[in-house]
PDB file of C-alpha atoms in Angstrom:
ATOM      1  CA  MET A   1      17.460  14.856   3.405  1.00  0.00           C
ATOM      2  CA  ILE A   2      19.963  16.316   0.875  1.00  0.00           C
ATOM      3  CA  GLY A   3      18.579  19.658   0.753  1.00  0.00           C
ATOM      4  CA  LYS A   4      21.907  21.854   1.095  1.00  0.00           C
ATOM      5  CA  PHE A   5      23.222  19.923  -1.938  1.00  0.00           C
ATOM      6  CA  TRP A   6      20.040  20.826  -4.023  1.00  0.00           C
ATOM      7  CA  GLU A   7      20.208  24.375  -2.867  1.00  0.00           C
ATOM      8  CA  SER A   8      23.594  24.745  -4.269  1.00  0.00           C
ATOM      9  CA  VAL A   9      22.867  22.789  -7.412  1.00  0.00           C
ATOM     10  CA  GLY A  10      19.863  24.932  -8.078  1.00  0.00           C
ATOM     11  CA  GLY A  11      22.043  28.032  -8.304  1.00  0.00           C
ATOM     12  CA  LYS A  12      21.570  31.075  -6.260  1.00  0.00           C
ATOM     13  CA  LEU A  13      18.163  31.397  -4.785  1.00  0.00           C
ATOM     14  CA  ALA A  14      17.847  35.068  -5.742  1.00  0.00           C
ATOM     15  CA  ASP A  15      18.742  34.521  -9.298  1.00  0.00           C
ATOM     16  CA  ARG A  16      16.643  31.448  -9.276  1.00  0.00           C
ATOM     17  CA  TRP A  17      13.517  33.090  -7.895  1.00  0.00           C
ATOM     18  CA  ALA A  18      13.867  36.553  -9.487  1.00  0.00           C
ATOM     19  CA  GLY A  19      12.363  35.224 -12.796  1.00  0.00           C
ATOM     20  CA  ALA A  20       9.724  33.186 -11.039  1.00  0.00           C
ATOM     21  CA  ALA A  21       7.461  36.289 -10.453  1.00  0.00           C
ATOM     22  CA  GLY A  22       4.176  34.468 -11.613  1.00  0.00           C
ATOM     23  CA  PRO A  23       3.067  33.284  -8.402  1.00  0.00           C
ATOM     24  CA  ALA A  24       3.729  36.610  -6.825  1.00  0.00           C
ATOM     25  CA  LEU A  25       1.821  38.410  -9.377  1.00  0.00           C
ATOM     26  CA  VAL A  26      -1.046  36.317  -8.695  1.00  0.00           C
ATOM     27  CA  PHE A  27      -0.714  36.949  -4.938  1.00  0.00           C
ATOM     28  CA  TRP A  28      -0.618  40.649  -5.271  1.00  0.00           C
ATOM     29  CA  ALA A  29      -3.495  40.623  -7.666  1.00  0.00           C
ATOM     30  CA  GLY A  30      -5.413  38.721  -5.009  1.00  0.00           C
ATOM     31  CA  GLY A  31      -4.362  41.494  -2.431  1.00  0.00           C
ATOM     32  CA  LEU A  32      -5.349  44.290  -4.768  1.00  0.00           C
ATOM     33  CA  LEU A  33      -8.906  42.595  -5.300  1.00  0.00           C
ATOM     34  CA  ALA A  34      -9.017  42.372  -1.387  1.00  0.00           C
ATOM     35  CA  TRP A  35      -8.281  45.936  -0.934  1.00  0.00           C
ATOM     36  CA  LEU A  36     -10.667  47.114  -3.559  1.00  0.00           C
ATOM     37  CA  LEU A  37     -13.539  45.083  -1.973  1.00  0.00           C
ATOM     38  CA  ALA A  38     -12.660  46.965   1.303  1.00  0.00           C
ATOM     39  CA  HIS A  39     -12.355  50.266  -0.218  1.00  0.00           C
ATOM     40  CA  GLY A  40     -15.351  50.992  -2.396  1.00  0.00           C
ATOM     41  CA  GLY A  41     -15.117  48.293  -4.985  1.00  0.00           C
ATOM     42  CA  TRP A  42     -14.059  48.416  -8.754  1.00  0.00           C
ATOM     43  CA  HIS A  43     -14.504  52.116  -9.199  1.00  0.00           C
ATOM     44  CA  ARG A  44     -11.334  52.560  -6.970  1.00  0.00           C
ATOM     45  CA  LEU A  45      -9.398  51.103 -10.155  1.00  0.00           C
ATOM     46  CA  SER A  46     -10.484  54.126 -12.228  1.00  0.00           C
ATOM     47  CA  ASP A  47      -9.449  56.349  -9.383  1.00  0.00           C
ATOM     48  CA  LEU A  48      -5.974  54.801  -9.371  1.00  0.00           C
ATOM     49  CA  GLY A  49      -5.801  55.071 -13.215  1.00  0.00           C
ATOM     50  CA  THR A  50      -6.642  58.550 -13.050  1.00  0.00           C
ATOM     51  CA  TRP A  51      -3.821  59.153 -10.456  1.00  0.00           C
ATOM     52  CA  LEU A  52      -1.423  57.418 -12.638  1.00  0.00           C
ATOM     53  CA  GLN A  53      -2.269  59.579 -15.734  1.00  0.00           C
ATOM     54  CA  ARG A  54      -1.901  62.730 -13.660  1.00  0.00           C
ATOM     55  CA  GLN A  55       1.875  61.863 -13.060  1.00  0.00           C
ATOM     56  CA  SER A  56       4.509  62.833 -15.447  1.00  0.00           C
ATOM     57  CA  ALA A  57       6.257  60.365 -17.758  1.00  0.00           C
ATOM     58  CA  ALA A  58       9.053  59.982 -15.211  1.00  0.00           C
ATOM     59  CA  GLY A  59       6.506  59.366 -12.338  1.00  0.00           C
ATOM     60  CA  GLN A  60       4.434  56.778 -14.417  1.00  0.00           C
ATOM     61  CA  ILE A  61       7.764  54.833 -15.042  1.00  0.00           C
ATOM     62  CA  ALA A  62       8.917  55.097 -11.443  1.00  0.00           C
ATOM     63  CA  ALA A  63       5.593  53.724 -10.475  1.00  0.00           C
ATOM     64  CA  LEU A  64       5.681  50.835 -12.843  1.00  0.00           C
ATOM     65  CA  LEU A  65       9.343  50.122 -11.732  1.00  0.00           C
ATOM     66  CA  ALA A  66       8.484  50.141  -7.955  1.00  0.00           C
ATOM     67  CA  LEU A  67       5.623  47.767  -8.827  1.00  0.00           C
ATOM     68  CA  LEU A  68       7.962  45.326 -10.668  1.00  0.00           C
ATOM     69  CA  VAL A  69      10.689  45.570  -7.883  1.00  0.00           C
ATOM     70  CA  GLY A  70       8.169  44.974  -5.240  1.00  0.00           C
ATOM     71  CA  VAL A  71       6.839  41.834  -7.094  1.00  0.00           C
ATOM     72  CA  ALA A  72      10.220  40.706  -7.899  1.00  0.00           C
ATOM     73  CA  THR A  73      11.608  41.156  -4.304  1.00  0.00           C
ATOM     74  CA  SER A  74       8.627  39.459  -2.651  1.00  0.00           C
ATOM     75  CA  SER A  75       9.204  36.500  -5.120  1.00  0.00           C
ATOM     76  CA  VAL A  76      12.871  36.496  -3.977  1.00  0.00           C
ATOM     77  CA  VAL A  77      12.014  36.439  -0.298  1.00  0.00           C
ATOM     78  CA  VAL A  78       9.587  33.538  -0.508  1.00  0.00           C
ATOM     79  CA  GLY A  79      12.387  31.829  -2.645  1.00  0.00           C
ATOM     80  CA  TRP A  80      14.841  32.154   0.440  1.00  0.00           C
ATOM     81  CA  ALA A  81      12.275  30.839   2.771  1.00  0.00           C
ATOM     82  CA  VAL A  82      11.568  27.772   0.639  1.00  0.00           C
ATOM     83  CA  GLU A  83      14.543  25.690   1.934  1.00  0.00           C
ATOM     84  CA  GLY A  84      13.615  26.236   5.650  1.00  0.00           C
ATOM     85  CA  THR A  85       9.994  25.735   5.001  1.00  0.00           C
ATOM     86  CA  LEU A  86      10.464  22.293   3.382  1.00  0.00           C
ATOM     87  CA  ARG A  87      12.481  21.139   6.467  1.00  0.00           C
ATOM     88  CA  LEU A  88       9.638  22.294   8.542  1.00  0.00           C
ATOM     89  CA  ILE A  89       7.204  20.335   6.363  1.00  0.00           C
ATOM     90  CA  GLU A  90       9.352  17.233   6.419  1.00  0.00           C
ATOM     91  CA  GLY A  91       9.101  17.329  10.208  1.00  0.00           C
ATOM     92  CA  TYR A  92      12.530  18.633  11.268  1.00  0.00           C
ATOM     93  CA  LEU A  93      10.859  20.887  13.967  1.00  0.00           C
ATOM     94  CA  PRO A  94      12.755  23.901  15.671  1.00  0.00           C
ATOM     95  CA  ARG A  95      13.503  23.437  19.425  1.00  0.00           C
ATOM     96  CA  PRO A  96      10.550  25.438  20.948  1.00  0.00           C
ATOM     97  CA  VAL A  97       7.898  23.128  19.085  1.00  0.00           C
ATOM     98  CA  ALA A  98      10.065  19.917  19.227  1.00  0.00           C
ATOM     99  CA  PHE A  99       8.109  18.370  22.010  1.00  0.00           C
ATOM    100  CA  LEU A 100       5.366  17.675  19.052  1.00  0.00           C
ATOM    101  CA  ARG A 101       7.730  15.363  17.382  1.00  0.00           C
ATOM    102  CA  PRO A 102       6.840  12.157  19.430  1.00  0.00           C
ATOM    103  CA  LEU A 103       3.163  12.787  18.936  1.00  0.00           C
ATOM    104  CA  LEU A 104       3.495  13.089  15.344  1.00  0.00           C
ATOM    105  CA  LEU A 105       5.615   9.928  15.141  1.00  0.00           C
ATOM    106  CA  TRP A 106       3.066   8.130  17.063  1.00  0.00           C
ATOM    107  CA  GLY A 107       0.542   8.974  14.194  1.00  0.00           C
ATOM    108  CA  THR A 108       2.923   8.008  11.650  1.00  0.00           C
ATOM    109  CA  ARG A 109       3.719   4.627  13.292  1.00  0.00           C
ATOM    110  CA  ARG A 110      -0.119   4.067  13.853  1.00  0.00           C
ATOM    111  CA  SER A 111      -0.785   4.674  10.211  1.00  0.00           C
ATOM    112  CA  ALA A 112       1.982   2.715   8.936  1.00  0.00           C
ATOM    113  CA  ARG A 113       1.073  -0.206  11.108  1.00  0.00           C
ATOM    114  CA  ARG A 114      -2.610  -0.152   9.950  1.00  0.00           C
ATOM    115  CA  VAL A 115      -1.615  -0.192   6.373  1.00  0.00           C
ATOM    116  CA  LEU A 116       0.937  -3.043   6.724  1.00  0.00           C
ATOM    117  CA  THR A 117      -1.497  -5.242   8.735  1.00  0.00           C
ATOM    118  CA  GLU A 118      -4.020  -4.899   6.146  1.00  0.00           C
ATOM    119  CA  LEU A 119      -1.660  -5.443   3.443  1.00  0.00           C
ATOM    120  CA  HIS A 120      -0.422  -8.704   5.056  1.00  0.00           C
ATOM    121  CA  GLU A 121      -3.953  -9.842   5.597  1.00  0.00           C
ATOM    122  CA  LEU A 122      -4.363  -9.573   1.749  1.00  0.00           C
ATOM    123  CA  ALA A 123      -1.329 -10.871   0.688  1.00  0.00           C
ATOM    124  CA  ASP A 124      -1.989 -14.533   0.936  1.00  0.00           C
ATOM    125  CA  GLU A 125      -5.449 -14.044  -0.880  1.00  0.00           C
ATOM    126  CA  VAL A 126      -3.832 -12.315  -3.721  1.00  0.00           C
ATOM    127  CA  ALA A 127      -0.787 -14.681  -3.952  1.00  0.00           C
ATOM    128  CA  GLU A 128      -3.110 -17.754  -4.106  1.00  0.00           C
ATOM    129  CA  GLY A 129      -5.499 -16.269  -6.576  1.00  0.00           C
ATOM    130  CA  ARG A 130      -8.623 -16.099  -4.279  1.00  0.00           C
ATOM    131  CA  ALA A 131      -8.642 -12.330  -3.891  1.00  0.00           C
ATOM    132  CA  THR A 132     -11.696 -10.658  -5.457  1.00  0.00           C
ATOM    133  CA  PRO A 133     -11.289  -7.608  -7.755  1.00  0.00           C
ATOM    134  CA  GLU A 134     -11.927  -5.277  -5.089  1.00  0.00           C
ATOM    135  CA  GLN A 135      -9.407  -7.083  -2.879  1.00  0.00           C
ATOM    136  CA  ARG A 136      -6.752  -6.901  -5.405  1.00  0.00           C
ATOM    137  CA  ALA A 137      -7.376  -3.166  -6.234  1.00  0.00           C
ATOM    138  CA  ARG A 138      -7.056  -2.581  -2.402  1.00  0.00           C
ATOM    139  CA  PHE A 139      -3.948  -4.561  -2.206  1.00  0.00           C
ATOM    140  CA  GLN A 140      -2.283  -2.553  -5.034  1.00  0.00           C
ATOM    141  CA  HIS A 141      -3.563   0.644  -3.264  1.00  0.00           C
ATOM    142  CA  LEU A 142      -1.979  -0.294  -0.042  1.00  0.00           C
ATOM    143  CA  ASP A 143       1.267  -1.557  -1.824  1.00  0.00           C
ATOM    144  CA  ARG A 144       1.603   1.853  -3.231  1.00  0.00           C
ATOM    145  CA  ARG A 145       0.999   3.595  -0.005  1.00  0.00           C
ATOM    146  CA  ARG A 146       3.754   1.348   1.632  1.00  0.00           C
ATOM    147  CA  ARG A 147       6.185   2.875  -0.621  1.00  0.00           C
ATOM    148  CA  ASP A 148       5.642   6.173   1.291  1.00  0.00           C
ATOM    149  CA  TRP A 149       7.304   5.127   4.476  1.00  0.00           C
ATOM    150  CA  PRO A 150      10.757   3.943   5.076  1.00  0.00           C
ATOM    151  CA  SER A 151      11.330   0.148   5.657  1.00  0.00           C
ATOM    152  CA  ARG A 152      12.362   0.633   9.313  1.00  0.00           C
ATOM    153  CA  PRO A 153      10.314   2.402  11.965  1.00  0.00           C
ATOM    154  CA  ASP A 154      13.410   4.123  13.372  1.00  0.00           C
ATOM    155  CA  ARG A 155      13.788   6.009  10.114  1.00  0.00           C
ATOM    156  CA  TYR A 156      10.113   7.373  10.297  1.00  0.00           C
ATOM    157  CA  MET A 157       9.497  11.283   9.960  1.00  0.00           C
ATOM    158  CA  PRO A 158       6.672  13.109  11.689  1.00  0.00           C
ATOM    159  CA  THR A 159       4.972  14.101   8.336  1.00  0.00           C
ATOM    160  CA  ARG A 160       3.828  12.539   5.231  1.00  0.00           C
ATOM    161  CA  VAL A 161       6.240  14.581   2.923  1.00  0.00           C
ATOM    162  CA  GLY A 162       9.023  13.777   5.212  1.00  0.00           C
ATOM    163  CA  ASN A 163       8.276  10.009   5.179  1.00  0.00           C
ATOM    164  CA  ILE A 164       8.039  10.106   1.244  1.00  0.00           C
ATOM    165  CA  LEU A 165      11.500  11.766   0.941  1.00  0.00           C
ATOM    166  CA  ARG A 166      13.028   9.641   3.714  1.00  0.00           C
ATOM    167  CA  ALA A 167      11.809   6.495   1.988  1.00  0.00           C
ATOM    168  CA  GLY A 168      13.241   7.453  -1.391  1.00  0.00           C
ATOM    169  CA  GLU A 169      16.635   7.997   0.534  1.00  0.00           C
ATOM    170  CA  SER A 170      16.220   4.627   2.467  1.00  0.00           C
ATOM    171  CA  ARG A 171      15.447   2.317  -0.313  1.00  0.00           C
ATOM    172  CA  PRO A 172      19.044   2.538  -1.940  1.00  0.00           C
ATOM    173  CA  VAL A 173      20.383   1.701   1.869  1.00  0.00           C
ATOM    174  CA  ASP A 174      18.032  -1.374   1.599  1.00  0.00           C
ATOM    175  CA  LYS A 175      18.912  -2.553  -1.609  1.00  0.00           C
ATOM    176  CA  TYR A 176      22.609  -1.619  -2.365  1.00  0.00           C
ATOM    177  CA  GLY A 177      24.024  -0.480   1.194  1.00  0.00           C
ATOM    178  CA  LEU A 178      24.485   2.885  -0.448  1.00  0.00           C
ATOM    179  CA  ASP A 179      23.611   5.959   1.585  1.00  0.00           C
ATOM    180  CA  PRO A 180      22.193   8.665  -0.748  1.00  0.00           C
ATOM    181  CA  VAL A 181      22.991  11.479   1.514  1.00  0.00           C
ATOM    182  CA  ALA A 182      26.737  10.497   1.730  1.00  0.00           C
ATOM    183  CA  VAL A 183      27.136   9.539  -1.931  1.00  0.00           C
ATOM    184  CA  TRP A 184      24.932  11.902  -3.825  1.00  0.00           C
ATOM    185  CA  PRO A 185      27.617  14.417  -4.735  1.00  0.00           C
ATOM    186  CA  HIS A 186      29.895  11.905  -6.230  1.00  0.00           C
ATOM    187  CA  MET A 187      26.768  10.245  -8.088  1.00  0.00           C
ATOM    188  CA  TRP A 188      25.576  13.689  -9.323  1.00  0.00           C
ATOM    189  CA  LEU A 189      28.940  14.269 -11.239  1.00  0.00           C
ATOM    190  CA  LEU A 190      28.748  10.921 -12.961  1.00  0.00           C
ATOM    191  CA  LEU A 191      24.975  11.475 -14.338  1.00  0.00           C
ATOM    192  CA  PRO A 192      24.180  12.025 -17.746  1.00  0.00           C
ATOM    193  CA  GLY A 193      22.779  15.420 -18.805  1.00  0.00           C
ATOM    194  CA  GLN A 194      19.221  14.302 -19.487  1.00  0.00           C
ATOM    195  CA  ALA A 195      19.176  12.696 -15.804  1.00  0.00           C
ATOM    196  CA  ARG A 196      20.559  15.806 -14.190  1.00  0.00           C
ATOM    197  CA  ALA A 197      17.858  17.878 -16.269  1.00  0.00           C
ATOM    198  CA  ASP A 198      14.979  15.703 -15.051  1.00  0.00           C
ATOM    199  CA  LEU A 199      16.228  15.713 -11.364  1.00  0.00           C
ATOM    200  CA  ILE A 200      16.526  19.343 -11.496  1.00  0.00           C
ATOM    201  CA  ALA A 201      13.228  19.883 -12.996  1.00  0.00           C
ATOM    202  CA  ALA A 202      11.620  17.507 -10.065  1.00  0.00           C
ATOM    203  CA  ARG A 203      13.483  19.466  -7.409  1.00  0.00           C
ATOM    204  CA  THR A 204      12.267  22.789  -8.849  1.00  0.00           C
ATOM    205  CA  ALA A 205       8.636  21.589  -9.020  1.00  0.00           C
ATOM    206  CA  LEU A 206       9.000  20.457  -5.471  1.00  0.00           C
ATOM    207  CA  ASP A 207      10.453  23.895  -4.344  1.00  0.00           C
ATOM    208  CA  GLY A 208       7.576  25.450  -6.437  1.00  0.00           C
ATOM    209  CA  ALA A 209       4.944  23.594  -4.459  1.00  0.00           C
ATOM    210  CA  VAL A 210       6.376  24.812  -1.217  1.00  0.00           C
ATOM    211  CA  ALA A 211       6.565  28.403  -2.407  1.00  0.00           C
ATOM    212  CA  GLY A 212       2.788  27.854  -3.314  1.00  0.00           C
ATOM    213  CA  PHE A 213       2.227  26.649   0.077  1.00  0.00           C
ATOM    214  CA  LEU A 214       4.010  29.901   1.425  1.00  0.00           C
ATOM    215  CA  TRP A 215       2.038  32.208  -0.910  1.00  0.00           C
ATOM    216  CA  GLY A 216      -1.124  30.515   0.332  1.00  0.00           C
ATOM    217  CA  LEU A 217      -0.165  31.116   3.857  1.00  0.00           C
ATOM    218  CA  LEU A 218       0.790  34.701   3.271  1.00  0.00           C
ATOM    219  CA  PHE A 219      -2.706  35.299   1.703  1.00  0.00           C
ATOM    220  CA  SER A 220      -4.460  35.056   4.992  1.00  0.00           C
ATOM    221  CA  ALA A 221      -2.827  38.424   5.886  1.00  0.00           C
ATOM    222  CA  PHE A 222      -5.416  40.151   3.475  1.00  0.00           C
ATOM    223  CA  THR A 223      -8.231  39.048   5.816  1.00  0.00           C
ATOM    224  CA  VAL A 224      -7.563  42.484   7.323  1.00  0.00           C
ATOM    225  CA  TRP A 225      -9.470  43.817   4.298  1.00  0.00           C
ATOM    226  CA  THR A 226     -11.982  41.065   3.518  1.00  0.00           C
ATOM    227  CA  PRO A 227     -12.861  37.776   5.076  1.00  0.00           C
ATOM    228  CA  TRP A 228     -13.012  35.598   1.980  1.00  0.00           C
ATOM    229  CA  ALA A 229      -9.020  35.904   2.037  1.00  0.00           C
ATOM    230  CA  LEU A 230      -9.141  33.411   4.852  1.00  0.00           C
ATOM    231  CA  PRO A 231     -11.072  30.476   3.051  1.00  0.00           C
ATOM    232  CA  VAL A 232      -8.917  31.159  -0.033  1.00  0.00           C
ATOM    233  CA  SER A 233      -5.646  30.795   1.969  1.00  0.00           C
ATOM    234  CA  LEU A 234      -6.878  27.765   3.789  1.00  0.00           C
ATOM    235  CA  ALA A 235      -8.036  26.083   0.359  1.00  0.00           C
ATOM    236  CA  VAL A 236      -4.442  26.794  -1.122  1.00  0.00           C
ATOM    237  CA  VAL A 237      -2.399  25.490   1.903  1.00  0.00           C
ATOM    238  CA  THR A 238      -4.617  22.534   2.398  1.00  0.00           C
ATOM    239  CA  SER A 239      -4.660  21.274  -1.293  1.00  0.00           C
ATOM    240  CA  THR A 240      -1.093  21.829  -1.635  1.00  0.00           C
ATOM    241  CA  CYS A 241      -0.104  19.902   1.607  1.00  0.00           C
ATOM    242  CA  LEU A 242      -2.451  16.994   0.924  1.00  0.00           C
ATOM    243  CA  ILE A 243      -2.140  16.620  -2.945  1.00  0.00           C
ATOM    244  CA  LEU A 244       0.668  18.793  -4.630  1.00  0.00           C
ATOM    245  CA  LEU A 245       3.359  18.464  -2.146  1.00  0.00           C
ATOM    246  CA  PRO A 246       3.151  14.742  -1.707  1.00  0.00           C
ATOM    247  CA  ALA A 247       2.891  14.183  -5.433  1.00  0.00           C
ATOM    248  CA  ARG A 248       6.066  16.054  -6.242  1.00  0.00           C
ATOM    249  CA  ALA A 249       7.960  14.779  -3.393  1.00  0.00           C
ATOM    250  CA  ARG A 250       7.138  11.317  -4.616  1.00  0.00           C
ATOM    251  CA  THR A 251       8.411  12.011  -8.028  1.00  0.00           C
ATOM    252  CA  PHE A 252      11.517  13.495  -6.775  1.00  0.00           C
ATOM    253  CA  ALA A 253      12.348  10.485  -4.354  1.00  0.00           C
ATOM    254  CA  ASP A 254      11.597   8.158  -7.190  1.00  0.00           C
ATOM    255  CA  LEU A 255      14.075   9.873  -9.449  1.00  0.00           C
ATOM    256  CA  VAL A 256      16.910   9.962  -6.996  1.00  0.00           C
ATOM    257  CA  GLU A 257      16.412   6.313  -6.341  1.00  0.00           C
ATOM    258  CA  ALA A 258      16.182   5.536 -10.067  1.00  0.00           C
ATOM    259  CA  ALA A 259      19.533   7.419 -10.505  1.00  0.00           C
ATOM    260  CA  ILE A 260      21.169   5.292  -8.107  1.00  0.00           C
ATOM    261  CA  ASP A 261      19.586   2.191  -9.669  1.00  0.00           C
ATOM    262  CA  LEU A 262      21.068   2.854 -13.007  1.00  0.00           C
ATOM    263  CA  TYR A 263      24.449   4.676 -12.481  1.00  0.00           C
ATOM    264  CA  ARG A 264      25.798   3.181  -8.985  1.00  0.00           C
ATOM    265  CA  ILE A 265      28.056   0.804 -11.087  1.00  0.00           C
ATOM    266  CA  ASP A 266      29.686   4.107 -12.541  1.00  0.00           C
ATOM    267  CA  LEU A 267      30.345   5.060  -8.969  1.00  0.00           C
ATOM    268  CA  TYR A 268      32.210   1.963  -8.185  1.00  0.00           C
ATOM    269  CA  GLU A 269      34.118   1.982 -11.412  1.00  0.00           C
ATOM    270  CA  GLN A 270      35.231   5.654 -11.071  1.00  0.00           C
ATOM    271  CA  LEU A 271      36.307   5.052  -7.397  1.00  0.00           C
ATOM    272  CA  ARG A 272      38.092   1.960  -8.673  1.00  0.00           C
ATOM    273  CA  TRP A 273      35.864   0.027  -6.061  1.00  0.00           C
ATOM    274  CA  PRO A 274      35.614  -3.835  -6.863  1.00  0.00           C
ATOM    275  CA  LEU A 275      32.093  -4.621  -8.329  1.00  0.00           C
ATOM    276  CA  PRO A 276      30.010  -6.916  -6.019  1.00  0.00           C
ATOM    277  CA  ALA A 277      29.160 -10.326  -7.205  1.00  0.00           C
ATOM    278  CA  ASP A 278      25.671 -10.590  -6.093  1.00  0.00           C
ATOM    279  CA  PRO A 279      22.912  -8.615  -4.320  1.00  0.00           C
ATOM    280  CA  VAL A 280      24.004  -9.909  -0.662  1.00  0.00           C
ATOM    281  CA  ALA A 281      27.686  -8.939  -1.440  1.00  0.00           C
ATOM    282  CA  GLU A 282      26.403  -5.488  -3.018  1.00  0.00           C
ATOM    283  CA  ARG A 283      24.668  -4.471   0.241  1.00  0.00           C
ATOM    284  CA  ALA A 284      27.967  -5.179   2.071  1.00  0.00           C
ATOM    285  CA  SER A 285      29.837  -3.417  -0.450  1.00  0.00           C
ATOM    286  CA  GLY A 286      27.849  -0.396  -0.644  1.00  0.00           C
ATOM    287  CA  ARG A 287      27.898   0.116   3.204  1.00  0.00           C
ATOM    288  CA  LEU A 288      31.785  -0.151   3.346  1.00  0.00           C
ATOM    289  CA  LEU A 289      31.833   2.267   0.281  1.00  0.00           C
ATOM    290  CA  THR A 290      29.568   4.736   2.063  1.00  0.00           C
ATOM    291  CA  LYS A 291      31.732   4.689   5.087  1.00  0.00           C
ATOM    292  CA  TYR A 292      34.931   5.118   2.796  1.00  0.00           C
ATOM    293  CA  LEU A 293      33.365   8.258   1.234  1.00  0.00           C
ATOM    294  CA  VAL A 294      32.446   9.734   4.617  1.00  0.00           C
ATOM    295  CA  ARG A 295      35.529   9.273   6.527  1.00  0.00           C
ATOM    296  CA  GLY A 296      37.905   6.877   4.728  1.00  0.00           C
ATOM    297  CA  LEU A 297      39.281   3.530   5.554  1.00  0.00           C
ATOM    298  CA  ASP A 298      42.435   2.205   6.959  1.00  0.00           C
ATOM    299  CA  ALA A 299      41.931  -1.442   6.159  1.00  0.00           C
ATOM    300  CA  PRO A 300      44.034  -2.892   3.166  1.00  0.00           C
ATOM    301  CA  ALA A 301      40.785  -4.424   1.828  1.00  0.00           C
ATOM    302  CA  PRO A 302      38.931  -4.243  -0.440  1.00  0.00           C
ATOM    303  CA  ALA A 303      41.892  -3.921  -2.958  1.00  0.00           C
ATOM    304  CA  PHE A 304      41.325  -1.150  -5.689  1.00  0.00           C
ATOM    305  CA  THR A 305      40.689  -2.432  -9.280  1.00  0.00           C
ATOM    306  CA  PRO A 306      42.975  -1.314 -11.956  1.00  0.00           C
ATOM    307  CA  PRO A 307      42.126   1.856 -13.677  1.00  0.00           C
ATOM    308  CA  SER A 308      40.383   1.361 -17.045  1.00  0.00           C
ATOM    309  CA  ALA A 309      42.502   1.705 -20.192  1.00  0.00           C
ATOM    310  CA  PRO A 310      41.881   4.939 -22.157  1.00  0.00           C
TER     311      PRO A 310
END
């Protein structure tokens, strides 16, 4: 996906995540609770308070600063790990576990084939008006699920989130011949402010879900103090993977697609590329434009359009 682009657009990760200390505070508060349960209960808080009161003013300030620095540092470290973790969640597996990719892809193809088969079985009933309300509802549900996969099996990813994001990148290729991975930096410069803000907000929300997954995973470390940390960790990780991450990935993918739907003509005009006359011509023109932006063209066609009058 176009992750590296979004990493740069979002600004320095350290700056972006240093201010996002809320999840880190929750994480460390949970860790403190686990420690208290393993070391005598709530009265240990009063012991800590007594110890803090015995310190000098400088010592109390130093302790508070150490706490804040620790929270901010952990937030930054998790922020640094978000991009790589998202790639893993998408299904870009490192070499030591790359052997799992064919197995995961087999599961993806099997699920997609089952959905498409049932969708085709219901399509005639719905189109001819013979479908029951339950069948129409099922058809709509399956049609929404179909958007979570790329149109071609050779574009499938091993995971649900990976397929949602890949599908969002694939739909502009199918409709317009434009590859978002190649044209997105150019598109970004042409988007109005509100569109950029919405896309940044959607990407930030997706990154936040990945960070939540990481915090949940790290929370399992507190099982050394109390066993209830493990079910809490599993609950956070599972709910994030099954609900939060797919929903936010879908929102982000839809917005990327919508941006290309609405502003691709601006890209044609700014590059002085001739506007296509119909959808079929647009797909051919979009493929050629993508090739032009990636490595240029030596052919004399298509001819550039005259620049617009100021």
